[in-house]
Coordinates of C-alpha atoms in Angstrom, one line a residue:
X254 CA 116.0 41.9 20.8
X255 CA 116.5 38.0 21.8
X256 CA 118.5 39.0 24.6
X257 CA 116.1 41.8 26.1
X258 CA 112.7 38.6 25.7
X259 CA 115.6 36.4 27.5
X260 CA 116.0 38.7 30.3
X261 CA 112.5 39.7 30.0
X262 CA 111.6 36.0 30.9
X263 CA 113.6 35.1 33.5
X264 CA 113.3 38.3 35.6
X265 CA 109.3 37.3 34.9
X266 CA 109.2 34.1 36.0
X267 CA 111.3 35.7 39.7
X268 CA 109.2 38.6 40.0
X269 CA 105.8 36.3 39.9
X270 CA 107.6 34.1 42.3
X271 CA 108.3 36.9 45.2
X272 CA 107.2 40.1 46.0
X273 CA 110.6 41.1 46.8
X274 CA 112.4 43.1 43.8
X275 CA 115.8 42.3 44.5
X276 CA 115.4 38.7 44.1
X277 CA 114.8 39.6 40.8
X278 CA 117.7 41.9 40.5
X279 CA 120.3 39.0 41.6
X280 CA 119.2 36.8 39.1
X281 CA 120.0 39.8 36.2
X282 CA 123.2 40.0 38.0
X283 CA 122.4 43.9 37.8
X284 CA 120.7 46.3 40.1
X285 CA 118.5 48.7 38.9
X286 CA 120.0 52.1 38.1
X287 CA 116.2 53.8 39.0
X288 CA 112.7 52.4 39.4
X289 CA 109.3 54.0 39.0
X290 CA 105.8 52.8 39.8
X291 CA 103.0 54.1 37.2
X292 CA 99.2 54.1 37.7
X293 CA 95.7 55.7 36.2
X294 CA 92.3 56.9 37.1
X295 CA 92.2 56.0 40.8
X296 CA 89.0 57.8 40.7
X297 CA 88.3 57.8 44.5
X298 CA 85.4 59.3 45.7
X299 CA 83.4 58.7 49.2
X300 CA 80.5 57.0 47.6
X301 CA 78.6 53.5 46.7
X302 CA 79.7 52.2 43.9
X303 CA 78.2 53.2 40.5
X304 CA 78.6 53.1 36.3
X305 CA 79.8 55.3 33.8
X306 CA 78.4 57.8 31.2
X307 CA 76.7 54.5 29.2
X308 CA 76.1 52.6 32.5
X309 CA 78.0 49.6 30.8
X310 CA 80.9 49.5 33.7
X311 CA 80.6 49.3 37.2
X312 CA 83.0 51.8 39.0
X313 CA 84.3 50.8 43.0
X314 CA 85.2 54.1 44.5
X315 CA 85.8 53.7 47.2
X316 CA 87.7 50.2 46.6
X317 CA 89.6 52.0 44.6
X318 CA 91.4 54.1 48.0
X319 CA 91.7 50.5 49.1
X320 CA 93.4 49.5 45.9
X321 CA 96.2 52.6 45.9
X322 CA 97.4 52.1 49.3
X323 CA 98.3 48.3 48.0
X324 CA 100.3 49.9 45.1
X325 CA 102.2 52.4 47.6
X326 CA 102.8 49.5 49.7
X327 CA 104.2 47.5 46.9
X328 CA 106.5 50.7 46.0
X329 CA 107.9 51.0 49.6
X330 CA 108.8 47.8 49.4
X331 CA 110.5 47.9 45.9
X332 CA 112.0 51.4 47.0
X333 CA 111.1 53.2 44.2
X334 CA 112.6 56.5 43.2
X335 CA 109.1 58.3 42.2
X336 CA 105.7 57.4 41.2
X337 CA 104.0 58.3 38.0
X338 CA 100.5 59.4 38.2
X339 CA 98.7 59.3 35.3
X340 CA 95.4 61.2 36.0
X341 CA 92.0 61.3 37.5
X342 CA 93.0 61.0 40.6
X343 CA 89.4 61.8 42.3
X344 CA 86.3 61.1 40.9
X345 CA 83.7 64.0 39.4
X346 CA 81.4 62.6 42.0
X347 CA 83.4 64.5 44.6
X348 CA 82.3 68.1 43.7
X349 CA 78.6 67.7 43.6
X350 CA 78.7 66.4 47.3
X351 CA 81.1 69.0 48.2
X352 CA 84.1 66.3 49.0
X353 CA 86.4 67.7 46.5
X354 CA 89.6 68.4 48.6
X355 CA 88.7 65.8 51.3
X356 CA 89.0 63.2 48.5
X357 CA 91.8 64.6 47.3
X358 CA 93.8 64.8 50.7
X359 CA 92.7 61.1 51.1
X360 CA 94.5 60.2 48.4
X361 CA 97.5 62.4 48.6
X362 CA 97.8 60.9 51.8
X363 CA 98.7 57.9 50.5
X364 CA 101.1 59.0 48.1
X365 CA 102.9 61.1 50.8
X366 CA 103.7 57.3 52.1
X367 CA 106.3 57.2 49.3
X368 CA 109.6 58.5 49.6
X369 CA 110.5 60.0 46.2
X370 CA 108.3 62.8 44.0
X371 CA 105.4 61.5 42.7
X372 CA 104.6 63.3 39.1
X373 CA 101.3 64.1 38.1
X374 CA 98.9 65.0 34.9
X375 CA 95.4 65.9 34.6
X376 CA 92.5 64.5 33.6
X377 CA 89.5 65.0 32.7
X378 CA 87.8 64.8 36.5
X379 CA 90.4 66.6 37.9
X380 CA 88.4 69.5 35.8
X381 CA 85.5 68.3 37.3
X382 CA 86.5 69.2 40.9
X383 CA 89.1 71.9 40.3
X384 CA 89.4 75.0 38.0
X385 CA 92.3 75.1 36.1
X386 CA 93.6 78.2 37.9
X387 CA 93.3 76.5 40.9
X388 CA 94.9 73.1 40.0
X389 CA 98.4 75.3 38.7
X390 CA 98.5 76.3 42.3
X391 CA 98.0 72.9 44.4
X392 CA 99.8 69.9 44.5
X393 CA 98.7 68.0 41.4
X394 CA 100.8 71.2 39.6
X395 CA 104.5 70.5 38.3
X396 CA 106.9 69.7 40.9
X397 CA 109.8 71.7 41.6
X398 CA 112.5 71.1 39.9
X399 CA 110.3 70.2 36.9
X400 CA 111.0 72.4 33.6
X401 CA 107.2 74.2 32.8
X402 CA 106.4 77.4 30.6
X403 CA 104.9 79.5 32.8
X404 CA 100.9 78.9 33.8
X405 CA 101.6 75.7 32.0
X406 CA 100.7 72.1 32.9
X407 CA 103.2 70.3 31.0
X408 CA 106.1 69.9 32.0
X409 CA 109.7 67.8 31.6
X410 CA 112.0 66.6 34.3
X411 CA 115.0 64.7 34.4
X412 CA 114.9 61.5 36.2
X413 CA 118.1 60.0 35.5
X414 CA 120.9 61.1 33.4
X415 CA 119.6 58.8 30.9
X416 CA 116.1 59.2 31.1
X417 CA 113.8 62.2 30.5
X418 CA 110.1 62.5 31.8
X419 CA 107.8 64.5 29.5
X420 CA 104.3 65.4 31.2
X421 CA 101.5 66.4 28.4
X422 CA 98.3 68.6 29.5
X423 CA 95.9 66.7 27.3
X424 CA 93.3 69.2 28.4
X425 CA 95.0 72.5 27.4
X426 CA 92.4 72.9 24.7
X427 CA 89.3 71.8 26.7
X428 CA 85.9 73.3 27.8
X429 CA 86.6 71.7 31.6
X430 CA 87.6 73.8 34.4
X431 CA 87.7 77.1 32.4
X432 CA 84.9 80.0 31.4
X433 CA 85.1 81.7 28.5
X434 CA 87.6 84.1 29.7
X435 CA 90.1 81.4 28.8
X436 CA 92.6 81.5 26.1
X437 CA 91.9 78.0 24.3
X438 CA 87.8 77.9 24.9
X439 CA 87.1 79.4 21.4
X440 CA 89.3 76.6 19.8
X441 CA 87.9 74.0 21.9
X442 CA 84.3 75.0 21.4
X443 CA 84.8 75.4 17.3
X444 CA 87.0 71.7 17.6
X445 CA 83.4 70.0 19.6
X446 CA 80.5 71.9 17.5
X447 CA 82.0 71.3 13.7
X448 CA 81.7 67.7 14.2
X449 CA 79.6 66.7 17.5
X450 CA 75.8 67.8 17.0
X451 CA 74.5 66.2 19.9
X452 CA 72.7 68.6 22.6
X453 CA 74.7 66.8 25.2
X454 CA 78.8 67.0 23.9
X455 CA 79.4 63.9 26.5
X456 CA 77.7 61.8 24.3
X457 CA 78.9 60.7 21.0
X458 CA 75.8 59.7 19.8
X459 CA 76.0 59.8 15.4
X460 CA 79.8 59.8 15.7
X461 CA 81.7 57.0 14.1
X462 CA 85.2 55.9 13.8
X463 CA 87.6 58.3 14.9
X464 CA 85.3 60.8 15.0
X465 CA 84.2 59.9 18.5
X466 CA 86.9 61.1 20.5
X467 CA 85.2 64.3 19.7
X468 CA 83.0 64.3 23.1
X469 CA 83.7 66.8 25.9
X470 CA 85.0 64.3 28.4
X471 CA 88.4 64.7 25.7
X472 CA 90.3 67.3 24.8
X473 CA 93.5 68.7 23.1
X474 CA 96.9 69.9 23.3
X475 CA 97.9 73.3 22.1
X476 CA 100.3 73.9 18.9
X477 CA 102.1 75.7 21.5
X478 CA 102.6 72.5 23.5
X479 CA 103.4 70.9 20.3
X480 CA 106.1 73.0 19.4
X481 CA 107.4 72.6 23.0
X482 CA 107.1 69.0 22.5
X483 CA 109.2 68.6 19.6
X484 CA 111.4 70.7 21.0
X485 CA 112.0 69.0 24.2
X486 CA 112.9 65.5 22.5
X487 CA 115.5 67.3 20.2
X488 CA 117.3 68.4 23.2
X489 CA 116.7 64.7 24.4
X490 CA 118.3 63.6 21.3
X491 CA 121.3 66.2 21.7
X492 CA 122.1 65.2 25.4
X493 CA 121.7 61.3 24.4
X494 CA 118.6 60.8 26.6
X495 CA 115.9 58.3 26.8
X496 CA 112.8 59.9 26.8
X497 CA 109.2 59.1 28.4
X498 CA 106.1 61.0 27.5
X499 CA 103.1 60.8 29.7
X500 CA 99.8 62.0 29.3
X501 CA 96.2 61.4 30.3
X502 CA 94.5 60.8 27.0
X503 CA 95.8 57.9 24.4
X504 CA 97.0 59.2 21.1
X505 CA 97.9 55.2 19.1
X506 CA 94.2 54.1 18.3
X507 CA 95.5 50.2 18.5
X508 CA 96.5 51.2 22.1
X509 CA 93.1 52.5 23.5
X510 CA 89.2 52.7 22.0
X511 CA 89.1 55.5 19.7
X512 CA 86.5 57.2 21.8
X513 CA 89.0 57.8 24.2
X514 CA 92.1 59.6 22.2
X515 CA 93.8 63.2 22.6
X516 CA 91.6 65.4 19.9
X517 CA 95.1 66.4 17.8
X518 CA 97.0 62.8 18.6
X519 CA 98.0 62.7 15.1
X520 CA 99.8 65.7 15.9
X521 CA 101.5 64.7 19.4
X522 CA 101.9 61.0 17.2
X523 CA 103.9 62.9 14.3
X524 CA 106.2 64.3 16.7
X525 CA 106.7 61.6 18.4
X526 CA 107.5 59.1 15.5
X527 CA 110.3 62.1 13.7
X528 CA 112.1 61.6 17.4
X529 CA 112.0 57.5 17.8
X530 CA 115.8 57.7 18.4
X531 CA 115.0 58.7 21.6
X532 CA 111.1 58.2 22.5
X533 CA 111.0 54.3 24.7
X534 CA 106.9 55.1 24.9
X535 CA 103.7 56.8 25.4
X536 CA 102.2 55.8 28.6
X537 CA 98.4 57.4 29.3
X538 CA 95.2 56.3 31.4
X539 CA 91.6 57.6 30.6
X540 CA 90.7 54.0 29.1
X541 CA 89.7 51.5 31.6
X542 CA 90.3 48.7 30.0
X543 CA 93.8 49.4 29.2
X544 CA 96.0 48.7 25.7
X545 CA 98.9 48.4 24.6
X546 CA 100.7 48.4 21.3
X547 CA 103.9 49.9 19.0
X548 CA 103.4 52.5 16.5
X549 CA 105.2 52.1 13.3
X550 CA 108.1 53.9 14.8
X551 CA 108.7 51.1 17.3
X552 CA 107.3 53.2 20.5
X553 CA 105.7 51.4 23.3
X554 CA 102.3 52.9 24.0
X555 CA 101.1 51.4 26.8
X556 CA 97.4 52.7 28.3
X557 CA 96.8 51.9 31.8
X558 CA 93.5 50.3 32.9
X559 CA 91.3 52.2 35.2
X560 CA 92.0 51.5 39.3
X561 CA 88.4 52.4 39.4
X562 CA 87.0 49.7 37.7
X563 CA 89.2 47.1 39.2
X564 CA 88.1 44.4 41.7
X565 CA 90.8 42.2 42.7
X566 CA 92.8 43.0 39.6
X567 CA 94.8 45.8 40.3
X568 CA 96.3 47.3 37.7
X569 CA 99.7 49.6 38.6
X570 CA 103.3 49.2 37.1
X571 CA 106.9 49.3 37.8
X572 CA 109.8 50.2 35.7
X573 CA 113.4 49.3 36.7
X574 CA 116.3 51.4 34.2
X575 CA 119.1 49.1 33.5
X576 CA 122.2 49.5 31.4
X577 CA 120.1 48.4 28.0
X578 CA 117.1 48.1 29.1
X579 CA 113.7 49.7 30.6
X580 CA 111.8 46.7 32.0
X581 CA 108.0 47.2 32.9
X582 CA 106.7 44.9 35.4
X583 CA 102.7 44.2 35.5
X584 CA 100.2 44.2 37.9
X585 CA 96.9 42.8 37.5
X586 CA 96.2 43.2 34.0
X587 CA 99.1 45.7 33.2
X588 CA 101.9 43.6 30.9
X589 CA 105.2 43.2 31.3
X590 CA 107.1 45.3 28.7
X591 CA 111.0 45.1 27.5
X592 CA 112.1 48.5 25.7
X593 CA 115.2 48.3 24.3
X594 CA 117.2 51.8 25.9
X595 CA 117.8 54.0 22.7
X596 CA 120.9 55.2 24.7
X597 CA 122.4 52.7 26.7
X598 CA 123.8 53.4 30.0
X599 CA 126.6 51.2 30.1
X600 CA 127.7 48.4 28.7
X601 CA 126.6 44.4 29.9
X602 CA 123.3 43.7 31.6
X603 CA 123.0 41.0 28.9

């Protein structure tokens, strides 16, 4: 563990010197086997800026635009393989002025600037604009290539030999984007009114503690997804691969405010903690002032703050795979993170 906060350091200290990555590479004396950006809640919509559901946070939208193409920019420059997307891509404000798919193109555009895949999940605005029906046939669906049940959301994909994405649809069970014809809106509905009695299910007015995640802006994953979940990361675990899940919603509490976590996490947590020989971390959005912390197994959850509420502080990542390690490097107020590789690539890069 000495060795990975050595290397940690040092690759620091370069990377806040230059913007160019492979400065930092030489002084590692390795190059990076694969690299990744990562970023949440973009939000963009064509409007003045404007607050929350609480009004206690101010929200730049269209600064936020401004903000992505910076991050893409960064990512040509650091040739990245693919880009992690980590929902809420457009803002609710988009539908109500009819902007929807405008927005969304705007932003797309600016991914398309990229050379690699860029991987996506949903959030809770994406629901906003977009019935689910419609969102499993555009281009914030599973890529090709990507392994999906079918008329599913989540999804895995390999991006190295050594390293496995898993995509959660933290909204499977959800009342957003979906009528009553749907399969999950009885469970979501019965999982809201046994324990929030508010008129409005947005506000989690009378809840306390853990109970207020249980707002409608949240939602849930499936025991189908679970199952596929588990699943997954004991193939991971047979094929000796690093694994990293994604999803919109947080599910450690000392990672993101309780308000914000996935309905089951302790479900999604359990699995993830009986597979920690091969789980690096959890990486979500949805909070917007970010977190990070490890779970008693040793994961890395690490919540992404909110492009949309950022300023002059933006906050985006970039992972570089090496031989031991996966090294997250921060921007804004995303930190740097050394994860020790459950299955090492080679041996060196110490």
């Amino acid at each position: 563990m000495n060795v990975c906060r050595n290397f940690l350091l040092l690759a620091r200290f370069i990377y806040r010197k230059t913007t160019k990555f492979s400065a930092m590479a030489d002084v590692s004396g390795r190059i990076p086997h694969f690299k990744f950006g990562l970023i949440a809640d973009v939000q963009y919509a064509d409007s003045e800026n404007g607050f929350n559901f609480s009004r206690t946070s101010e929200r730049f939208y269209r600064k936020s635009l401004t903000l992505l193409k910076e991050a893409v920019q960064h990512w040509k420059q650091a040739k990245v393989d693919c880009v992690l997307q980590l929902g809420d891509i457009i803002d609710g404000k988009c539908r109500p002025e009819k902007q929807s798919e405008k927005c969304l193109q705007r932003v797309l555009n600016q991914f398309n600037e990229l050379q690699g895949n860029v991987y996506h999940v949903w959030g809770n605005h994406e629901l906003y604009n977009f019935e689910r029906k419609v969102l499993l046939t555009s281009d914030l669906a599973p890529s090709p290539g990507c392994s999906s049940p079918p008329d599913s959301a989540y999804y895995s994909v390999v991006l190295h030999p050594k390293l496995l994405l898993v995509a959660l649809d933290c909204y499977e069970v959800s009342l957003l984007g979906v009528d009553n014809s749907y399969k999950y809106y009885d469970q979501a509905w019965k999982t809201l009114g046994a324990i929030n009695k508010n008129d409005t299910w947005n506000s989690p007015e009378g809840l306390v503690g853990m109970d207020t995640r249980f707002v409608k802006y949240n939602g849930g994953c499936s025991t189908r997804q679970v199952q596929w979940l588990d699943q997954e990361l004991a193939e991971a675990r047979r094929k000796k691969q690093n694994v990293i899940v994604i999803g919109h919603l947080p599910v450690l509490e000392s990672s993101a405010h309780a308000a914000n976590l996935l309905w089951n996490f302790d479900d999604v947590l359990q699995v993830l903690s009986s597979h920690e020989d091969s789980v690096l971390c959890y990486c979500s959005g949805h909070d917007h002032d970010g977190g990070y912390a490890q779970d008693s197994a040793g994961i890395h959850h690490i919540t992404f703050a909110g492009v949309i509420e950022a300023i002059d502080n933006n906050p985006f990542g970039t992972a570089h795979l090496y031989d031991s390690q996966l090294m997250l490097y921060g921007n804004g107020n995303v930190p740097d993170i050394c994860m020790d590789l459950k299955y090492p690539i080679g041996s060196g890069d110490s």
